[in-house]
Short mmCIF file of C-alpha atoms and ligand atoms in Angstrom, two decimals:
data_model
loop_
_atom_site.label_atom_id
_atom_site.label_comp_id
_atom_site.label_asym_id
_atom_site.label_seq_id
_atom_site.Cartn_x
_atom_site.Cartn_y
_atom_site.Cartn_z
CA UNK A 208 133.06 86.16 99.26
CA UNK A 209 132.95 82.87 97.32
CA UNK A 210 130.30 81.65 94.98
CA UNK A 211 129.41 78.95 97.49
CA UNK A 212 129.31 80.83 100.75
CA UNK A 213 129.18 84.23 102.40
CA UNK A 214 130.48 83.99 105.95
CA UNK A 215 129.74 86.78 108.41
CA UNK A 216 128.11 90.16 107.94
CA UNK A 217 130.02 92.95 106.24
CA UNK A 218 129.94 96.73 105.81
CA UNK A 219 127.36 99.12 107.23
CA UNK A 220 123.94 98.11 108.58
CA UNK A 221 124.74 94.85 110.35
CA UNK A 222 122.81 93.11 113.14
CA UNK A 223 124.27 94.62 116.28
CA UNK A 224 126.16 92.17 118.55
CA UNK A 225 125.14 94.20 121.60
CA UNK A 226 121.51 93.51 120.62
CA UNK A 227 121.64 89.79 119.84
CA UNK A 228 123.94 89.08 122.79
CA UNK A 229 121.31 90.56 125.11
CA UNK A 230 119.04 87.60 124.43
CA UNK A 231 119.12 85.26 127.45
CA UNK A 232 117.19 82.56 125.57
CA UNK A 233 114.37 82.57 128.13
CA UNK A 234 111.70 81.88 125.50
CA UNK A 235 109.17 84.32 126.97
CA UNK A 236 108.69 85.81 123.51
CA UNK A 237 107.61 82.53 121.89
CA UNK A 238 103.87 82.65 122.74
CA UNK A 239 103.68 86.16 121.24
CA UNK A 240 105.23 85.23 117.90
CA UNK A 241 102.63 84.61 115.17
CA UNK A 242 104.84 82.33 113.07
CA UNK A 243 105.80 80.30 116.15
CA UNK A 244 102.14 80.01 117.15
CA UNK A 245 101.36 78.63 113.70
CA UNK A 246 104.33 76.25 113.35
CA UNK A 247 105.46 75.50 116.93
CA UNK A 248 108.96 75.30 115.47
CA UNK A 249 111.95 76.84 117.27
CA UNK A 250 113.54 78.30 114.14
CA UNK A 251 110.23 79.98 113.24
CA UNK A 252 110.28 81.93 116.48
CA UNK A 253 112.29 84.93 117.71
CA UNK A 254 114.73 82.96 119.85
CA UNK A 255 115.55 80.63 116.97
CA UNK A 256 115.93 83.51 114.53
CA UNK A 257 118.25 85.35 116.91
CA UNK A 258 120.39 82.19 117.13
CA UNK A 259 120.53 82.01 113.34
CA UNK A 260 121.59 85.67 113.12
CA UNK A 261 124.29 85.09 115.73
CA UNK A 262 125.50 81.97 113.89
CA UNK A 263 125.89 83.98 110.66
CA UNK A 264 127.62 86.83 112.51
CA UNK A 265 130.08 84.35 113.98
CA UNK A 266 130.69 82.72 110.57
CA UNK A 267 129.18 79.41 111.60
CA UNK A 268 126.41 79.66 109.02
CA UNK A 269 126.39 80.88 105.43
CA UNK A 270 124.51 84.16 105.00
CA UNK A 271 122.95 82.73 101.86
CA UNK A 272 121.94 79.37 103.36
CA UNK A 273 118.30 78.65 102.45
CA UNK A 274 117.29 78.09 106.08
CA UNK A 275 118.59 81.48 107.16
CA UNK A 276 117.16 83.36 104.20
CA UNK A 277 113.79 81.64 104.59
CA UNK A 278 113.54 82.54 108.28
CA UNK A 279 114.53 86.17 107.75
CA UNK A 280 111.72 86.53 105.22
CA UNK A 281 109.19 84.37 107.08
CA UNK A 282 109.46 86.71 110.06
CA UNK A 283 106.74 89.37 109.86
CA UNK A 284 108.88 92.04 111.55
CA UNK A 285 105.76 92.53 113.67
CA UNK A 286 107.88 93.24 116.79
CA UNK A 287 105.56 91.29 119.12
CA UNK A 288 108.64 89.56 120.53
CA UNK A 289 110.28 92.89 121.25
CA UNK A 290 107.32 94.17 123.24
CA UNK A 291 107.40 91.28 125.72
CA UNK A 292 111.15 90.66 125.98
CA UNK A 293 112.37 91.08 129.58
CA UNK A 294 115.92 91.77 128.35
CA UNK A 295 114.80 94.52 125.99
CA UNK A 296 116.15 92.84 122.84
CA UNK A 297 115.50 95.28 120.01
CA UNK A 298 114.62 92.52 117.56
CA UNK A 299 113.58 94.91 114.76
CA UNK A 300 117.18 96.10 114.42
CA UNK A 301 118.31 92.49 113.97
CA UNK A 302 115.88 91.31 111.32
CA UNK A 303 115.87 94.54 109.32
CA UNK A 304 119.66 94.67 109.02
CA UNK A 305 119.87 90.91 108.39
CA UNK A 306 117.63 91.48 105.38
CA UNK A 307 119.86 94.33 104.20
CA UNK A 308 122.84 91.96 104.43
CA UNK A 309 121.01 89.28 102.43
CA UNK A 310 120.05 91.82 99.76
CA UNK A 311 123.65 93.01 99.44
CA UNK A 312 125.05 89.46 99.32
CA UNK A 313 122.84 88.54 96.39
CA UNK A 314 124.16 90.44 93.37
CA UNK A 315 121.42 92.05 91.23
CA UNK A 316 122.20 89.71 88.31
CA UNK A 317 121.52 86.70 90.55
CA UNK A 318 118.07 87.84 91.57
CA UNK A 319 115.21 86.20 89.69
CA UNK A 320 113.38 88.46 87.23
CA UNK A 321 110.31 88.62 89.48
CA UNK A 322 112.41 90.01 92.32
CA UNK A 323 114.09 92.53 90.04
CA UNK A 324 110.66 93.59 88.79
CA UNK A 325 109.45 93.94 92.39
CA UNK A 326 112.50 96.07 93.25
CA UNK A 327 111.96 98.24 90.18
CA UNK A 328 108.26 98.69 91.02
CA UNK A 329 109.05 99.52 94.66
CA UNK A 330 111.72 102.04 93.80
CA UNK A 331 109.77 103.64 90.96
CA UNK A 332 106.32 103.91 92.48
CA UNK A 333 107.36 104.87 96.00
CA UNK A 334 109.90 107.42 94.80
CA UNK A 335 107.56 108.96 92.21
CA UNK A 336 104.13 109.36 93.76
CA UNK A 337 102.81 110.96 90.55
CA UNK A 338 103.45 107.58 88.88
CA UNK A 339 101.82 105.79 91.81
CA UNK A 340 98.74 107.98 91.39
CA UNK A 341 98.68 107.25 87.64
CA UNK A 342 98.92 103.50 88.33
CA UNK A 343 96.17 103.82 90.94
CA UNK A 344 93.94 105.65 88.44
CA UNK A 345 94.40 102.76 85.99
CA UNK A 346 93.57 100.25 88.72
CA UNK A 347 90.47 102.27 89.62
CA UNK A 348 89.36 102.08 85.97
CA UNK A 349 89.96 98.30 85.99
CA UNK A 350 87.95 97.94 89.20
CA UNK A 351 85.07 100.07 87.92
CA UNK A 352 84.88 98.12 84.64
CA UNK A 353 85.48 94.78 86.41
CA UNK A 354 88.60 94.11 84.33
CA UNK A 355 90.21 92.91 87.58
CA UNK A 356 88.16 89.72 87.17
CA UNK A 357 90.65 88.79 84.42
CA UNK A 358 93.63 88.99 86.81
CA UNK A 359 93.53 85.22 87.34
CA UNK A 360 94.46 84.71 83.67
CA UNK A 361 97.77 86.44 84.36
CA UNK A 362 98.48 84.64 87.64
CA UNK A 363 97.62 87.74 89.64
CA UNK A 364 94.38 86.62 91.28
CA UNK A 365 95.74 87.00 94.85
CA UNK A 366 97.15 90.45 94.14
CA UNK A 367 93.79 91.52 92.69
CA UNK A 368 91.96 90.11 95.70
CA UNK A 369 94.16 92.07 98.10
CA UNK A 370 94.33 95.26 96.02
CA UNK A 371 92.61 98.14 97.80
CA UNK A 372 89.48 99.77 96.42
CA UNK A 373 90.91 102.91 94.90
CA UNK A 374 89.34 106.14 96.19
CA UNK A 375 87.13 108.16 93.84
CA UNK A 376 89.14 111.25 94.69
CA UNK A 377 92.74 111.00 95.82
CA UNK A 378 94.05 113.01 98.75
CA UNK A 379 97.16 114.39 97.10
CA UNK A 380 99.42 116.65 99.20
CA UNK A 381 99.19 120.09 97.56
CA UNK A 382 100.12 122.48 100.34
CA UNK A 383 96.54 122.54 101.64
CA UNK A 384 95.88 124.43 104.87
CA UNK A 385 92.93 123.86 107.20
CA UNK A 386 92.66 126.45 109.93
CA UNK A 387 91.19 125.62 113.34
CA UNK A 388 89.24 128.13 115.44
CA UNK A 389 91.62 129.43 118.14
CA UNK A 390 94.37 127.03 117.01
CA UNK A 391 96.53 125.47 119.73
CA UNK A 392 99.16 124.47 117.18
CA UNK A 393 99.75 123.17 113.69
CA UNK A 394 99.82 119.54 112.61
CA UNK A 395 101.65 118.27 109.52
CA UNK A 396 99.55 115.53 107.93
CA UNK A 397 101.57 112.65 106.47
CA UNK A 398 99.69 111.50 103.36
CA UNK A 399 101.93 108.49 102.55
CA UNK A 400 101.61 106.46 99.37
CA UNK A 401 98.75 103.94 99.41
CA UNK A 402 96.81 106.02 101.94
CA UNK A 403 96.43 108.96 99.55
CA UNK A 404 95.03 106.86 96.69
CA UNK A 405 93.04 104.18 98.56
CA UNK A 406 92.21 105.66 101.96
CA UNK A 407 91.57 109.27 101.03
CA UNK A 408 88.48 109.25 103.26
CA UNK A 409 90.65 108.45 106.27
CA UNK A 410 92.78 111.52 105.51
CA UNK A 411 89.67 113.70 105.21
CA UNK A 412 88.32 112.35 108.51
CA UNK A 413 91.72 112.96 110.11
CA UNK A 414 91.77 116.58 109.00
CA UNK A 415 88.23 117.17 110.30
CA UNK A 416 89.02 115.57 113.66
CA UNK A 417 92.27 117.49 114.15
CA UNK A 418 90.56 120.78 113.31
CA UNK A 419 87.69 119.96 115.70
CA UNK A 420 90.31 119.32 118.36
CA UNK A 421 91.86 122.75 117.81
CA UNK A 422 94.84 121.99 115.59
CA UNK A 423 95.33 123.64 112.21
CA UNK A 424 96.53 121.19 109.57
CA UNK A 425 99.03 121.59 106.74
CA UNK A 426 99.58 119.05 103.97
CA UNK A 427 102.91 119.97 102.36
CA UNK A 428 103.51 118.83 98.80
CA UNK A 429 107.20 118.02 99.34
CA UNK A 430 106.52 114.94 101.47
CA UNK A 431 106.42 111.32 100.26
CA UNK A 432 106.39 107.66 101.17
CA UNK A 433 107.79 106.88 104.66
CA UNK A 434 109.99 104.01 103.40
CA UNK A 435 108.56 101.29 105.68
CA UNK A 436 107.89 98.83 102.86
CA UNK A 437 111.35 99.40 101.38
CA UNK A 438 112.94 98.85 104.80
CA UNK A 439 111.01 95.62 105.31
CA UNK A 440 112.34 94.52 101.92
CA UNK A 441 115.95 95.20 103.00
CA UNK A 442 116.36 98.30 100.79
CA UNK A 443 117.83 100.54 103.48
CA UNK A 444 119.63 103.04 101.21
CA UNK A 445 116.41 103.72 99.32
CA UNK A 446 114.60 104.05 102.67
CA UNK A 447 117.08 106.74 103.72
CA UNK A 448 116.51 108.67 100.50
CA UNK A 449 112.73 108.64 101.14
CA UNK A 450 113.23 109.62 104.79
CA UNK A 451 115.28 112.70 103.91
CA UNK A 452 112.42 114.01 101.79
CA UNK A 453 110.01 113.85 104.74
CA UNK A 454 112.45 115.37 107.21
CA UNK A 455 113.06 118.32 104.87
CA UNK A 456 109.35 118.80 104.20
CA UNK A 457 108.61 118.88 107.94
CA UNK A 458 111.44 121.33 108.63
CA UNK A 459 110.16 123.68 105.90
CA UNK A 460 106.56 123.45 107.14
CA UNK A 461 107.17 124.96 110.58
CA UNK A 462 104.49 122.61 112.00
CA UNK A 463 104.59 121.54 115.65
CA UNK A 464 103.73 117.88 115.26
CA UNK A 465 103.99 115.32 112.43
CA UNK A 466 100.73 113.36 112.41
CA UNK A 467 100.32 109.98 110.78
CA UNK A 468 97.25 107.77 110.53
CA UNK A 469 98.91 104.58 109.28
CA UNK A 470 100.59 102.58 112.05
CA UNK A 471 103.25 101.04 109.81
CA UNK A 472 104.29 104.47 108.55
CA UNK A 473 104.24 105.94 112.06
CA UNK A 474 106.60 103.29 113.33
CA UNK A 475 109.06 103.89 110.47
CA UNK A 476 108.86 107.68 110.89
CA UNK A 477 109.48 107.44 114.64
CA UNK A 478 112.59 105.38 113.89
CA UNK A 479 114.26 107.78 111.44
CA UNK A 480 116.51 108.75 114.38
CA UNK A 481 117.82 105.19 114.43
CA UNK A 482 118.10 105.06 110.65
CA UNK A 483 120.49 108.02 110.65
CA UNK A 484 122.16 107.44 114.03
CA UNK A 485 125.61 107.04 112.46
CA UNK A 486 125.22 109.80 109.86
CA UNK A 487 126.80 113.00 111.18
CA UNK A 488 125.00 115.22 108.70
CA UNK A 489 121.51 113.85 109.41
CA UNK A 490 121.52 112.36 112.92
CA UNK A 491 120.41 115.50 114.75
CA UNK A 492 117.78 116.44 112.15
CA UNK A 493 116.38 112.91 112.13
CA UNK A 494 116.22 112.78 115.93
CA UNK A 495 114.42 116.16 116.05
CA UNK A 496 111.97 114.88 113.43
CA UNK A 497 111.26 111.53 115.12
CA UNK A 498 110.57 113.19 118.47
CA UNK A 499 107.70 115.06 116.84
CA UNK A 500 105.96 112.16 115.10
CA UNK A 501 102.66 111.03 116.63
CA UNK A 502 99.97 108.60 115.63
CA UNK A 503 96.69 110.42 115.08
CA UNK A 504 95.07 108.47 117.91
CA UNK A 505 97.73 109.70 120.35
CA UNK A 506 97.13 113.29 119.24
CA UNK A 507 93.33 113.13 119.40
CA UNK A 508 93.42 111.35 122.75
CA UNK A 509 95.50 114.19 124.19
CA UNK A 510 93.21 116.95 122.84
CA UNK A 511 90.25 118.31 124.72
CA UNK A 512 87.56 117.04 122.35
CA UNK A 513 83.93 117.74 123.21
CA UNK A 514 81.76 114.63 123.56
CA UNK A 515 80.40 113.45 120.19
CA UNK A 516 76.64 113.53 119.80
CA UNK A 517 75.82 111.06 117.08
CA UNK A 518 75.16 107.48 118.15
CA UNK A 519 76.68 104.48 116.43
CA UNK A 520 74.60 101.51 117.39
CA UNK A 521 76.96 98.62 116.78
CA UNK A 522 79.28 96.08 118.36
CA UNK A 523 82.88 96.85 117.50
CA UNK A 524 86.16 95.11 118.11
CA UNK A 525 89.60 96.64 117.82
CA UNK A 526 92.27 94.95 115.70
CA UNK A 527 95.62 96.21 117.01
CA UNK A 528 98.10 96.98 114.21
CA UNK A 529 101.46 95.43 115.17
CA UNK A 530 103.32 98.61 114.44
CA UNK A 531 101.05 100.60 116.73
CA UNK A 532 100.87 98.22 119.68
CA UNK A 533 104.31 96.56 119.57
CA UNK A 534 106.58 99.06 117.81
CA UNK A 535 104.98 102.29 119.10
CA UNK A 536 103.39 100.82 122.26
CA UNK A 537 100.16 102.73 121.62
CA UNK A 538 97.23 100.68 122.82
CA UNK A 539 95.07 102.80 125.15
CA UNK A 540 94.45 105.81 122.88
CA UNK A 541 92.44 104.07 120.13
CA UNK A 542 90.27 102.34 122.73
CA UNK A 543 89.63 105.57 124.66
CA UNK A 544 88.60 107.30 121.42
CA UNK A 545 86.24 104.47 120.48
CA UNK A 546 84.77 104.56 123.99
CA UNK A 547 83.71 108.19 123.37
CA UNK A 548 81.26 107.12 120.64
CA UNK A 549 77.70 106.92 122.03
CA UNK A 550 76.13 103.45 121.85
CA UNK A 551 79.22 101.82 120.35
CA UNK A 552 79.84 98.65 122.30
CA UNK A 553 83.49 97.68 122.30
CA UNK A 554 84.26 93.98 122.75
CA UNK A 555 87.77 92.54 122.83
CA UNK A 556 88.58 89.83 120.31
CA UNK A 557 90.94 86.98 121.23
CA UNK A 558 94.56 87.61 120.25
CA UNK A 559 93.92 91.21 119.20
CA UNK A 560 97.69 91.81 119.21
CA UNK A 561 98.61 88.86 116.97
CA UNK A 562 99.52 89.93 113.43
CA UNK A 563 96.83 89.48 110.76
CA UNK A 564 99.48 88.49 108.18
CA UNK A 565 99.49 91.75 106.27
CA UNK A 566 102.92 93.12 107.31
CA UNK A 567 103.74 95.38 104.37
CA UNK A 568 103.92 93.17 101.29
CA UNK A 569 104.23 89.95 103.34
CA UNK A 570 100.88 88.72 102.06
CA UNK A 571 102.35 88.81 98.55
CA UNK A 572 105.82 87.44 99.37
CA UNK A 573 104.75 84.79 101.94
CA UNK A 574 101.20 83.97 100.85
CA UNK A 575 100.89 80.66 102.69
CA UNK A 576 101.75 81.98 106.17
CA UNK A 577 99.85 85.22 105.46
CA UNK A 578 96.71 83.20 104.69
CA UNK A 579 97.06 81.13 107.85
CA UNK A 580 97.35 84.27 109.99
CA UNK A 581 94.50 85.93 108.11
CA UNK A 582 92.26 82.96 108.86
CA UNK A 583 93.31 83.01 112.52
CA UNK A 584 92.38 86.69 112.75
CA UNK A 585 89.07 86.24 110.93
CA UNK A 586 88.11 83.41 113.29
CA UNK A 587 88.84 85.71 116.25
CA UNK A 588 86.64 88.46 114.75
CA UNK A 589 83.82 86.01 114.12
CA UNK A 590 84.03 84.67 117.69
CA UNK A 591 83.80 88.26 119.00
CA UNK A 592 80.44 88.74 117.25
CA UNK A 593 81.42 92.25 116.16
CA UNK A 594 79.82 93.95 113.20
CA UNK A 595 82.53 96.60 113.01
CA UNK A 596 86.28 96.01 113.09
CA UNK A 597 88.20 99.14 114.02
CA UNK A 598 91.83 99.39 113.11
CA UNK A 599 94.50 102.03 112.46
CA UNK A 600 96.57 100.75 109.58
CA UNK A 601 95.72 100.31 105.88
CA UNK A 602 97.46 96.93 105.53
CA UNK A 603 95.44 95.44 108.38
CA UNK A 604 92.23 96.92 106.96
CA UNK A 605 92.84 95.28 103.57
CA UNK A 606 93.92 91.94 104.98
CA UNK A 607 91.05 91.65 107.47
CA UNK A 608 88.45 92.86 104.92
CA UNK A 609 89.62 90.30 102.34
CA UNK A 610 89.57 87.54 104.96
CA UNK A 611 86.08 88.43 106.20
CA UNK A 612 84.77 88.55 102.63
CA UNK A 613 86.24 85.12 101.87
CA UNK A 614 84.67 83.72 105.06
CA UNK A 615 81.28 85.21 104.15
CA UNK A 616 81.11 87.17 107.44
CA UNK A 617 79.52 90.59 107.20
CA UNK A 618 81.45 93.21 109.14
CA UNK A 619 82.68 96.67 108.26
CA UNK A 620 86.39 97.35 108.68
CA UNK A 621 87.11 101.00 109.43
CA UNK A 622 89.81 103.26 110.77
CA UNK A 623 89.26 104.47 114.35
CA UNK A 624 89.32 108.06 113.09
CA UNK A 625 86.60 107.42 110.50
CA UNK A 626 84.31 106.00 113.20
CA UNK A 627 85.05 108.93 115.46
CA UNK A 628 84.49 111.43 112.66
CA UNK A 629 81.09 109.84 111.95
CA UNK A 630 80.14 110.36 115.58
CA UNK A 631 80.93 114.07 115.30
CA UNK A 632 79.30 114.65 111.90
CA UNK A 633 76.28 116.91 112.61
CA UNK A 634 74.79 116.57 109.14
CA UNK A 635 75.15 112.79 108.87
S1 SF4 B 1593 112.15 87.06 125.38
FE1 SF4 B 1593 113.97 88.23 124.78
S2 SF4 B 1593 115.63 87.33 125.97
FE2 SF4 B 1593 113.95 85.86 126.03
S3 SF4 B 1593 114.33 84.48 124.27
FE3 SF4 B 1593 112.97 86.10 123.53
S4 SF4 B 1593 114.35 87.64 122.66
FE4 SF4 B 1593 115.61 86.29 123.96
S1 SF4 B 1594 109.02 90.10 114.68
FE1 SF4 B 1594 107.08 88.96 114.90
S2 SF4 B 1594 107.24 87.23 113.49
FE2 SF4 B 1594 109.31 88.06 113.76
S3 SF4 B 1594 110.20 86.82 115.40
FE3 SF4 B 1594 109.30 88.64 116.39
S4 SF4 B 1594 107.22 88.04 116.95
FE4 SF4 B 1594 107.98 86.51 115.48
#
């Protein structure tokens, strides 16, 4: 390695030649790529990015060249390209490991202070969920007393705008047990990080729906963050540390299925097998774990739920989270569940599968492209005429809500499971 250039990838966690060499350069993925749709530029699309990765691998391009680094971070890792690729190019493997390589090539002392602060925050708050809950409690106080209005003075206006409304009561994993009548099995509920402090109602609705469907639910305290945000940031070793905690918690629980209600987390959890594929000690355990992970909509769709009685008189549209539709290929289950709700009219928005620009912390790291995609999504919602936007991922919910607010369009953004739970609530 020289100060001027880093040629080729090195060490563990490299883009796999057998993946990037599968690309036949057909370009069929281009119309699915959000950044290509916005820029119409080859390098801002999957085919161009694969060429850049190959050029670095073959030492024709410096790993630290600004063009390469920019494209690896401009990509949303939304996996839309992967879902439509006729050659089956597993693009996620390429971009995620390319980011790991960039992270490792830039020594910690070279990173700007803001990036070091971001890394510290990520590793502290996602490793120590008690600290995350304390930080969330402070944010809740700031929101209740409107101190967040001062965020602009500290250059944090965008972060404050995108910050979730913190739940009145967190849903902290404390070994709770909810027993179904005549249980058909036991579900482990993944409580995550942001979900437990800002979407506690979604967890409560999830528990009620699973129990109605005949599954008992356990919420083991030993679990933690899934690691998706860390992986998107190229911090793969930290991701593995977080993953081990969840695998161990699931093994101890004795549950039959690992249920998750955040699409981004579900995708990461289902890919633990890949994360540990070369680790002799963990490969089998990770594979066993990943086989048992299910999105809550998949689980509920497969259960024999009675028809809900309560009507929801509204027009709804479904915003597909990238990591549910592209990474997990789950698209029918949420729609079938919404179709059960009496009087709820489901209309399809244009481009429901195009990323809204949330993508983990993308809306903080790439604000310009995130805003463009947010606007594109909001325009599609407005054209649909819906008064309810159903989704299945907290990042999408925050991004779409903030965009709708800014556009002055009144629509509720809710998780599919919350809407379903409302339709079953007898006392509502
Ligand atoms: S669709 Fe697949 S094979 Fe075709 S250019 Fe895109 S990544 Fe390559
Ligand atoms: S992951 Fe998404 S943003 Fe990245 S190249 Fe593929 S389609 Fe484009």
